[in-house]
PDB file of C-alpha atoms in Angstrom:
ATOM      1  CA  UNK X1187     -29.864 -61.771  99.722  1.00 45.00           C
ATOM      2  CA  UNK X1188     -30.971 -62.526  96.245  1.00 44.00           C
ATOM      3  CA  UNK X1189     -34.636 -62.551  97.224  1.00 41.00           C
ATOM      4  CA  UNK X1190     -34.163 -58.980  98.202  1.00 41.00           C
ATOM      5  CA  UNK X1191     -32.523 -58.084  95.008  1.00 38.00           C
ATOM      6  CA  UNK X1192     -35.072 -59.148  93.088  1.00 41.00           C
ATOM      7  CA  UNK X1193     -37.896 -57.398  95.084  1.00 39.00           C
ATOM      8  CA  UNK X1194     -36.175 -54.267  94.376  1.00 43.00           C
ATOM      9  CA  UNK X1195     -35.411 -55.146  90.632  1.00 44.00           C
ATOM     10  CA  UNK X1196     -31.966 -54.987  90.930  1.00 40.00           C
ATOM     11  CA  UNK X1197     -32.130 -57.998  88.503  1.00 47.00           C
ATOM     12  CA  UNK X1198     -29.002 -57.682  86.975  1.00 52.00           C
ATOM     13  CA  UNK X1199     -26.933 -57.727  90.638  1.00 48.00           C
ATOM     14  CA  UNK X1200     -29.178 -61.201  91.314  1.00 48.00           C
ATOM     15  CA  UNK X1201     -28.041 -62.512  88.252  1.00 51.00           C
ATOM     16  CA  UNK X1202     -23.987 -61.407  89.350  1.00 54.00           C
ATOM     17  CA  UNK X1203     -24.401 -63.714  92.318  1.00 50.00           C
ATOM     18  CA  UNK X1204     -26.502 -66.560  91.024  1.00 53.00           C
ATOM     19  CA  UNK X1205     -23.626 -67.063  88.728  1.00 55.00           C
ATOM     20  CA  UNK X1206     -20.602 -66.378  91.258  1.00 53.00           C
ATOM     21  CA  UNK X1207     -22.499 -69.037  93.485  1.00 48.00           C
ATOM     22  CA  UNK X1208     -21.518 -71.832  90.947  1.00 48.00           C
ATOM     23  CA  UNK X1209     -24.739 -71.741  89.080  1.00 51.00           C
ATOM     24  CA  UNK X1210     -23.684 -71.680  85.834  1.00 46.00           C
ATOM     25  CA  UNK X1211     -24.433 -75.520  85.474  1.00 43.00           C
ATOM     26  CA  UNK X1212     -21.343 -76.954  84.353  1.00 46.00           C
ATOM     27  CA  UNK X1213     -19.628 -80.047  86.896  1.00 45.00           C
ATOM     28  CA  UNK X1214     -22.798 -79.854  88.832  1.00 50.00           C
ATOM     29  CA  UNK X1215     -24.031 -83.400  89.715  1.00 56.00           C
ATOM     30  CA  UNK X1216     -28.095 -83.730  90.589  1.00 61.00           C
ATOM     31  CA  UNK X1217     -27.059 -82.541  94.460  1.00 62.00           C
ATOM     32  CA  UNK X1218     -25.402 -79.505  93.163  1.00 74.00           C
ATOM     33  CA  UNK X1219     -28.240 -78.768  90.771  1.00 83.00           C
ATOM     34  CA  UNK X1220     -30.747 -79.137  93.697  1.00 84.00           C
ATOM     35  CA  UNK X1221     -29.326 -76.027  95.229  1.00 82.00           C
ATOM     36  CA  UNK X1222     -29.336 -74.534  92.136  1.00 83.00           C
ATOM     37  CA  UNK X1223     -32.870 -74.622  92.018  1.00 87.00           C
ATOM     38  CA  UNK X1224     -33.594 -73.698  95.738  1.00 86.00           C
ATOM     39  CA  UNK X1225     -31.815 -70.292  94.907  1.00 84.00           C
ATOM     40  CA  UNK X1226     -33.158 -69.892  91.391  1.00 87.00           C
ATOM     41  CA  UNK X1227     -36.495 -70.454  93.052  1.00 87.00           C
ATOM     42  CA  UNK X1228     -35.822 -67.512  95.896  1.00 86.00           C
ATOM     43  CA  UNK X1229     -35.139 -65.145  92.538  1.00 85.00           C
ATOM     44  CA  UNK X1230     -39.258 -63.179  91.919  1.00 86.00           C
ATOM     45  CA  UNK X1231     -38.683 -62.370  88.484  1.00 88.00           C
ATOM     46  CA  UNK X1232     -36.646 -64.159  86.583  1.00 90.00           C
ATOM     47  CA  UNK X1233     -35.554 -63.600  83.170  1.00 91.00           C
ATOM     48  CA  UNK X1234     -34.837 -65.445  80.178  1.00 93.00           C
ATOM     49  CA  UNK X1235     -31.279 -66.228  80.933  1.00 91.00           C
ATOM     50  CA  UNK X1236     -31.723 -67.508  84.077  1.00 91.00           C
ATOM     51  CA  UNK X1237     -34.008 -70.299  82.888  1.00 94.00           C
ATOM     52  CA  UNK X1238     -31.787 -70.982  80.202  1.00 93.00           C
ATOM     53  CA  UNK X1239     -28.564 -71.257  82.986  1.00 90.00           C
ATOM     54  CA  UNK X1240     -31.110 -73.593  84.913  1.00 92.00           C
ATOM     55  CA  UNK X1241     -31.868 -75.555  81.630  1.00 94.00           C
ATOM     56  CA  UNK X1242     -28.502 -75.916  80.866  1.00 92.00           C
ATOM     57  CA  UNK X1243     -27.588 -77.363  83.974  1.00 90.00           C
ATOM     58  CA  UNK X1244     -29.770 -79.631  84.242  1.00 93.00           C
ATOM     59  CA  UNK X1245     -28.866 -80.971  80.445  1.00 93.00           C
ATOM     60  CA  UNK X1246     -25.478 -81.532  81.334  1.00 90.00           C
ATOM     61  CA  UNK X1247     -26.349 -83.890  83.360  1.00 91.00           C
ATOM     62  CA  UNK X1248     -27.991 -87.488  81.783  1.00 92.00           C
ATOM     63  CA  UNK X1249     -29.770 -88.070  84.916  1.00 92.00           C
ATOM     64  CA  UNK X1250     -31.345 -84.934  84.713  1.00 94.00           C
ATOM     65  CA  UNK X1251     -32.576 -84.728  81.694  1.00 95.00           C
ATOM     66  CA  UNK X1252     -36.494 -84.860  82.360  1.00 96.00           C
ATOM     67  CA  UNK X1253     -36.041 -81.773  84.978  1.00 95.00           C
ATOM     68  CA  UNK X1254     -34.386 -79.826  81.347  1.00 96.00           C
ATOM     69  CA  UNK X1255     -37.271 -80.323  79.521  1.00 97.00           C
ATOM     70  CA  UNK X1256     -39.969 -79.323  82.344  1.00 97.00           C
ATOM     71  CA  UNK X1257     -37.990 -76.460  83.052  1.00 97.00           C
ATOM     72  CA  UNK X1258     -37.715 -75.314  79.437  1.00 97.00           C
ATOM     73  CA  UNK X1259     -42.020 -75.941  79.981  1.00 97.00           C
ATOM     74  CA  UNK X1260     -42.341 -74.183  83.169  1.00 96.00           C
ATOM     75  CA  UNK X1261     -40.490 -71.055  81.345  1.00 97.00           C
ATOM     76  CA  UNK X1262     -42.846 -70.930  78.372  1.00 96.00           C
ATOM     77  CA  UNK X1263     -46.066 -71.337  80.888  1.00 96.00           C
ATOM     78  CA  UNK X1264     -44.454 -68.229  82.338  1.00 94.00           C
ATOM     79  CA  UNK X1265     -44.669 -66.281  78.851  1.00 95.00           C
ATOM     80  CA  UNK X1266     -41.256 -66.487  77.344  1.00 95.00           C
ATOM     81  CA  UNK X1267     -40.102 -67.523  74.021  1.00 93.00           C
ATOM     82  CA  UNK X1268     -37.207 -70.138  73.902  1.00 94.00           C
ATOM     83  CA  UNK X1269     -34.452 -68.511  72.138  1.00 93.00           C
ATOM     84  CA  UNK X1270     -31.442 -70.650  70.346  1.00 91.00           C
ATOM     85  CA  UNK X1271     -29.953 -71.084  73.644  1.00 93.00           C
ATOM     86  CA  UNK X1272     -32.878 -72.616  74.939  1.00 95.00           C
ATOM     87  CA  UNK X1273     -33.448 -74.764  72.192  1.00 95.00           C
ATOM     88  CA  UNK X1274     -29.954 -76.096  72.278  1.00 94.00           C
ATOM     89  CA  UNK X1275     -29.985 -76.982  76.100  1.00 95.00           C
ATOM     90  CA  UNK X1276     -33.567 -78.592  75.921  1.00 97.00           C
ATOM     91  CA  UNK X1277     -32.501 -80.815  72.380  1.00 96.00           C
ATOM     92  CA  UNK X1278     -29.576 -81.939  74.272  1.00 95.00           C
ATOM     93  CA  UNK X1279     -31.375 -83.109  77.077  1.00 96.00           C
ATOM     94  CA  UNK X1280     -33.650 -85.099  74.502  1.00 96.00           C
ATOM     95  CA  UNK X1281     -31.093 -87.126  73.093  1.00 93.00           C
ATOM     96  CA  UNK X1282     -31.315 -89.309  76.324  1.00 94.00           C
ATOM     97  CA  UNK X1283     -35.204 -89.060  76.498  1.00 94.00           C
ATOM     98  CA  UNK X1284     -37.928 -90.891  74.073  1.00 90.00           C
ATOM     99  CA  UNK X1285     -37.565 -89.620  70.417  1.00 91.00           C
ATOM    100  CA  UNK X1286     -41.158 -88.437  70.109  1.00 93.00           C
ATOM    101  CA  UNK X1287     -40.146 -85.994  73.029  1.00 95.00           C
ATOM    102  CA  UNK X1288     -37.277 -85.107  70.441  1.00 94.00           C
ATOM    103  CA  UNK X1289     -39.366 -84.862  67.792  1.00 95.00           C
ATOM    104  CA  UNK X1290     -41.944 -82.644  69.754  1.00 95.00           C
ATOM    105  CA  UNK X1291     -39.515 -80.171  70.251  1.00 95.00           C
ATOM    106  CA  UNK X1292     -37.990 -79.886  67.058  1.00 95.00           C
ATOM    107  CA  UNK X1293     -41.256 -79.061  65.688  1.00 94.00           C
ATOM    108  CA  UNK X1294     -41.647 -76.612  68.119  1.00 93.00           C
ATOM    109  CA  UNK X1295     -38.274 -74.703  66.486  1.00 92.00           C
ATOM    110  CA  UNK X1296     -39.552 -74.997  63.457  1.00 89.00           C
ATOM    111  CA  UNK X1297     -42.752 -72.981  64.339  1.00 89.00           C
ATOM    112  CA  UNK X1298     -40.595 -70.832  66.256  1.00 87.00           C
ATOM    113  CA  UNK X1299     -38.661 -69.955  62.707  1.00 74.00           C
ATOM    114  CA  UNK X1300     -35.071 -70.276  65.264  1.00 73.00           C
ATOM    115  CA  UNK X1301     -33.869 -73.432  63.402  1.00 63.00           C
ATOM    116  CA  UNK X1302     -32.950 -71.775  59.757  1.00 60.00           C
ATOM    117  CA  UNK X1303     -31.562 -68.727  61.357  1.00 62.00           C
ATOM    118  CA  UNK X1304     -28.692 -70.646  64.318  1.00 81.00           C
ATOM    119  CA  UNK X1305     -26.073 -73.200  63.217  1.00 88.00           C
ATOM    120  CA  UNK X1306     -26.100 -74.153  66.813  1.00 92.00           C
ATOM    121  CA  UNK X1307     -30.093 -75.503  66.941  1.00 93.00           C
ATOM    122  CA  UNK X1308     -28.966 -77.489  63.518  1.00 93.00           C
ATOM    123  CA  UNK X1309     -26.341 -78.693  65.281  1.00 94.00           C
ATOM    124  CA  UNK X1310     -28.334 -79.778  67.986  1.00 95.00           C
ATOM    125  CA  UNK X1311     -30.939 -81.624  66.602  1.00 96.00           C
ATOM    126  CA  UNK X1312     -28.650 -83.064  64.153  1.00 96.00           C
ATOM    127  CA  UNK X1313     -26.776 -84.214  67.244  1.00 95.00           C
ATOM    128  CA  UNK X1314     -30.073 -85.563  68.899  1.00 96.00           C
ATOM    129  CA  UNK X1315     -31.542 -87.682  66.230  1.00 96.00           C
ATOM    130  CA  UNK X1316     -27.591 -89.345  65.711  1.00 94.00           C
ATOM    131  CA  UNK X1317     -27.248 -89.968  69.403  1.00 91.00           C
ATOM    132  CA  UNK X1318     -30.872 -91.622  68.741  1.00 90.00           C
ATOM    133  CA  UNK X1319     -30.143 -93.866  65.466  1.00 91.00           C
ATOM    134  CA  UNK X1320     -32.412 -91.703  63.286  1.00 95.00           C
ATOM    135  CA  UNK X1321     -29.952 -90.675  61.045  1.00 96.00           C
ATOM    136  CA  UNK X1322     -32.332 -90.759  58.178  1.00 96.00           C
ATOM    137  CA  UNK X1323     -33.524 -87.342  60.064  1.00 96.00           C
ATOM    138  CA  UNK X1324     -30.427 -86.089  61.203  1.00 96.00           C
ATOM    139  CA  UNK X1325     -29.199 -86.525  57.516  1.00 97.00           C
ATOM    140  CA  UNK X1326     -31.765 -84.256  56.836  1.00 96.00           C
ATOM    141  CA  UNK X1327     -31.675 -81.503  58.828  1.00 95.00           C
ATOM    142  CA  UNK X1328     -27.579 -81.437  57.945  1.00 96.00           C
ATOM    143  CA  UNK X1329     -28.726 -81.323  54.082  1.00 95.00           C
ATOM    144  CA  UNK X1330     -30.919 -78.341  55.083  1.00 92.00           C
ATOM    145  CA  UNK X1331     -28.281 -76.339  56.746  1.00 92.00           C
ATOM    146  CA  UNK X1332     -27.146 -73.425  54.715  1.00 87.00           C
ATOM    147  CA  UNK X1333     -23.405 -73.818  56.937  1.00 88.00           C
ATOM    148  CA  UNK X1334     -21.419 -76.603  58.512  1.00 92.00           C
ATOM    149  CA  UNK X1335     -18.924 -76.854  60.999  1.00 93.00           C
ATOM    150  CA  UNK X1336     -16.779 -78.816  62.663  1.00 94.00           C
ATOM    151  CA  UNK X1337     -20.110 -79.793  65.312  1.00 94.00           C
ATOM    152  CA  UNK X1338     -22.501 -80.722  62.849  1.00 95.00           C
ATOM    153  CA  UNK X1339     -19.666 -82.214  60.610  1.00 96.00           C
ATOM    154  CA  UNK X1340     -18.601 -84.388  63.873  1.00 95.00           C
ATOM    155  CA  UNK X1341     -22.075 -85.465  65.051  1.00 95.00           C
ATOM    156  CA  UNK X1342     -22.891 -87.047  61.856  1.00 96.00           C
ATOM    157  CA  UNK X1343     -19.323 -88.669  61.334  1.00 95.00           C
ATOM    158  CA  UNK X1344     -19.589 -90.123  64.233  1.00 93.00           C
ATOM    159  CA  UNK X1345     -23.499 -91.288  64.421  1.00 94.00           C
ATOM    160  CA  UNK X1346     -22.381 -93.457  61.247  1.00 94.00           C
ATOM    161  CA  UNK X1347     -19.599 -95.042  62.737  1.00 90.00           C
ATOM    162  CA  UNK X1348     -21.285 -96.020  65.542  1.00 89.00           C
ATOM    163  CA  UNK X1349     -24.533 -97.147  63.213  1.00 91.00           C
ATOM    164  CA  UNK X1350     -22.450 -99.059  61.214  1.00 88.00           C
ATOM    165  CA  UNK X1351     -22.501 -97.049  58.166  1.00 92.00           C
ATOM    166  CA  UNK X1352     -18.661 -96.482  58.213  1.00 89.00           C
ATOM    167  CA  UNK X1353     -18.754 -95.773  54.319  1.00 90.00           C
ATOM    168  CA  UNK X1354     -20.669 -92.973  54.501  1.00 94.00           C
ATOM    169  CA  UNK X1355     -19.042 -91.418  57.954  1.00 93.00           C
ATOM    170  CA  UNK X1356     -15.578 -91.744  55.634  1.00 92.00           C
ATOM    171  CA  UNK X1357     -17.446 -89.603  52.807  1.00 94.00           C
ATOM    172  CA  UNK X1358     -18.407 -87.009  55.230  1.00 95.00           C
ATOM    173  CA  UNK X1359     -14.796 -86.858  56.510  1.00 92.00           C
ATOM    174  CA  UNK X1360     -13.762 -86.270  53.425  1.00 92.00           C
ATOM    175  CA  UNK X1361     -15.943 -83.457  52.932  1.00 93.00           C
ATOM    176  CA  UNK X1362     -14.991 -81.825  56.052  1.00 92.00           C
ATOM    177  CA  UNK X1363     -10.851 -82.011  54.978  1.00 89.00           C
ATOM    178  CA  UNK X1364     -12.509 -80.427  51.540  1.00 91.00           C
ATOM    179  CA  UNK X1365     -13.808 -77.523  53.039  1.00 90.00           C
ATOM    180  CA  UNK X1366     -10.705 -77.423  55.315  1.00 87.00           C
ATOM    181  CA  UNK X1367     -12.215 -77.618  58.828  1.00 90.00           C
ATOM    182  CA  UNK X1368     -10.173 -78.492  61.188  1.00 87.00           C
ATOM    183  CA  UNK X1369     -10.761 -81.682  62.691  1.00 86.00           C
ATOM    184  CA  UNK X1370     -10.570 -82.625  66.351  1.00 85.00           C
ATOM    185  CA  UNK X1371     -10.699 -85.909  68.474  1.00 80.00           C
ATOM    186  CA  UNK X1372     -13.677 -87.037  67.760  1.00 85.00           C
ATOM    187  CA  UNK X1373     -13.401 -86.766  64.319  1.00 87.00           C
ATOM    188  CA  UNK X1374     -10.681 -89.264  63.926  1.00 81.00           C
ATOM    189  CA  UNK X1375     -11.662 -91.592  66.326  1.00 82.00           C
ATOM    190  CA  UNK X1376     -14.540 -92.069  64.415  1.00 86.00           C
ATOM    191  CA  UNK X1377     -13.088 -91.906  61.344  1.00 83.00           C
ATOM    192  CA  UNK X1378     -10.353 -94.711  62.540  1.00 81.00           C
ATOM    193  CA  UNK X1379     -13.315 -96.782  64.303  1.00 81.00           C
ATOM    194  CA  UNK X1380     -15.039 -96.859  60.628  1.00 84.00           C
ATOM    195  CA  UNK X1381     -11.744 -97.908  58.864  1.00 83.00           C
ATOM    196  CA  UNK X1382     -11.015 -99.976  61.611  1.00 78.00           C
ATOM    197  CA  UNK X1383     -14.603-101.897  60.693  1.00 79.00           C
ATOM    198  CA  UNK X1384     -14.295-101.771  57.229  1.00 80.00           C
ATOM    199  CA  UNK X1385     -10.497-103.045  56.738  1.00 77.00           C
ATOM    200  CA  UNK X1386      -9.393 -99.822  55.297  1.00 81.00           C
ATOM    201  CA  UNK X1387      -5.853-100.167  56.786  1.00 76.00           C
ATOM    202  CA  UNK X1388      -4.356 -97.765  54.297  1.00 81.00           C
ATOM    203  CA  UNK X1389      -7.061 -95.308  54.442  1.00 83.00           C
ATOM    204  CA  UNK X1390      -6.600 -95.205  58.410  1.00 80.00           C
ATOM    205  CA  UNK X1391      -2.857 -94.827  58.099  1.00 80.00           C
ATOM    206  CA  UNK X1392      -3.528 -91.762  55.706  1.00 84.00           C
ATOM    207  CA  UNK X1393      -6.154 -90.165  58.062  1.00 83.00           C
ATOM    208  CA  UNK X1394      -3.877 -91.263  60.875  1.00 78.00           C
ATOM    209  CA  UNK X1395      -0.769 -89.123  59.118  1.00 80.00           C
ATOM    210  CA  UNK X1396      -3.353 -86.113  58.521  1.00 82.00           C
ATOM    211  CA  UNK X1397      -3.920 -85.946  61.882  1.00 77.00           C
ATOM    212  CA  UNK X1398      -0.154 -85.463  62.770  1.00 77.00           C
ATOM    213  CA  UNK X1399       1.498 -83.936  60.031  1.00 81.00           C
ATOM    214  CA  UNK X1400      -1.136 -81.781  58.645  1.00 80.00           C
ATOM    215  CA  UNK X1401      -3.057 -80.041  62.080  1.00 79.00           C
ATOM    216  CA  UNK X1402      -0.297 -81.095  64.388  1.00 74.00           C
ATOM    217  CA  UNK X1403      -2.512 -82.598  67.361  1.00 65.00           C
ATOM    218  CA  UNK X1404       0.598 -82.925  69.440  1.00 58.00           C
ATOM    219  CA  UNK X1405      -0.973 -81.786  72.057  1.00 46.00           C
ATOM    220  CA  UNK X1406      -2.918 -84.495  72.491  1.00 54.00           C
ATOM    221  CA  UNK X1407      -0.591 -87.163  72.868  1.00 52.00           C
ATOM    222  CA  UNK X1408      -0.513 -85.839  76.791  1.00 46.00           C
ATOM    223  CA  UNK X1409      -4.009 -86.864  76.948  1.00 52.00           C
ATOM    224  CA  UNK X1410      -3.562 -90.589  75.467  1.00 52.00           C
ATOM    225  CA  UNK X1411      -5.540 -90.069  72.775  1.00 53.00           C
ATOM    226  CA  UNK X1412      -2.652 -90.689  70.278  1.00 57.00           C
ATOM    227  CA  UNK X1413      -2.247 -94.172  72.364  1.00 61.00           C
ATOM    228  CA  UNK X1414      -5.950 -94.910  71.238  1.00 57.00           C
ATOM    229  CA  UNK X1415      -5.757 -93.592  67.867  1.00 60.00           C
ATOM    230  CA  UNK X1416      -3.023 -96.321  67.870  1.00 66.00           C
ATOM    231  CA  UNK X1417      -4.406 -99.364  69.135  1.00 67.00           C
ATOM    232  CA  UNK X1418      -7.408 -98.924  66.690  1.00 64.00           C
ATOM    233  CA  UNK X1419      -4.588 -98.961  63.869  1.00 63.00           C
ATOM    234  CA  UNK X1420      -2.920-101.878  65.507  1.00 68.00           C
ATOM    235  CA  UNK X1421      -6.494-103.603  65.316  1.00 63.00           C
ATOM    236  CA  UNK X1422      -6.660-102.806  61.510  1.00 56.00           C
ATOM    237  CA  UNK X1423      -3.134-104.440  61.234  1.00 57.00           C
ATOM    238  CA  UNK X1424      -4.236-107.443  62.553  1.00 63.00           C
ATOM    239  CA  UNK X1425      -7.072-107.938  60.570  1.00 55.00           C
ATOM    240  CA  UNK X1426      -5.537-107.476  57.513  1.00 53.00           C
ATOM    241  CA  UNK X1427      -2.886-109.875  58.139  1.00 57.00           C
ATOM    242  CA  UNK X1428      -5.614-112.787  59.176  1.00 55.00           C
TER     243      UNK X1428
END
């Protein structure tokens, strides 16, 4: 059926079903995404957002990263330009690759003049070279950026509490409360991790009470996050009394 759309141009209905056939990408394991592409392959023409829905599928998937990035390859052999969607599929899918891979393709935004123009391709790479350890690079980009949010904010929070550089994920945390974005999970269990490392008992306690009293994550304590938050405070109680 969608072969014969497509020979008839009626790319637009082909696109309708590739989606309502669970091809959007998200929850697909690499079975799932294997029938993806047998469809995707039946389509004669497609356009740019059907690569990018087969990019993205693939990079939500760790295992599958290498078919994200020759995907994103195959489409530009076939004569499209990436657009900010693109970019942010393929850099995600390079955060579990080799960083010269990374770094291949974030000079290819930069030729491609995306990167100062799209929060989310900051975001991305700035994401990538954390998940990586470079955060001498991902510090960069983030200095660059003409806007934060709450992403960008996050991924470097976190990718110096996991790199041990707790002080500076605490500054950045700080920043973020400044400019009054709204934290979410990840924010403070980074930010609890670092004062967890760092013996900041206080300072945890305080972040801790922002979290409750001041955006009201109630929600969350459904999910047992607030049991986490917890045990990394209990941890900083111990310490401090040793």
């Amino acid at each position: 059926m969608l072969t014969s759309y497509s020979k008839e141009g009626f790319l637009c209905e082909a696109k309708r079903l590739f989606h309502e056939m669970g091809l959007g990408g998200r929850d697909e394991g690499p079975g799932g995404m294997l029938e993806c592409r047998k469809v995707f392959e039946e389509i004669t023409a497609p356009d740019l957002v059907l690569w990018n829905t087969m990019i993205s599928g693939y990079s939500q998937n760790e295992d599958l990263s290498e078919d994200a990035l020759c995907c994103f390859r195959k489409m530009q052999r076939g004569g499209f330009r990436p657009d900010d969607c693109s970019f942010v599929c393929v850099v995600s899918a390079c955060s579990n690759l080799s960083p010269s891979v990374g770094n291949q393709v974030h000079a290819l935004t930069i030729k491609s003049d995306i990167l100062y123009n799209h929060v989310s391709v900051n975001n991305a790479l700035v994401a990538m070279y954390s998940k990586c350890g470079n955060l001498q690079d991902a510090r960069k980009i983030f200095d660059t950026m003409p806007e934060h949010n709450m992403v960008s904010l996050n991924s470097m929070i976190a990718g110096y509490a996991q790199h041990g550089l707790e002080a500076e994920s605490l500054r950045l945390v700080e920043l973020m409360l400044q400019k009054d974005i709204a934290p979410n999970n990840i924010t403070f269990v980074s930010v609890l991790s670092a004062c967890a490392h760092t013996g900041k008992v206080e300072e945890g306690q305080k972040y801790f009470n922002i979290m409750k009293e001041k955006f009201g994550f109630e929600g969350w304590t459904q999910d047992g996050l607030e049991a986490e938050l917890r045990q990394l405070l209990k941890l900083m109680l111990q310490k401090d009394s040793l």
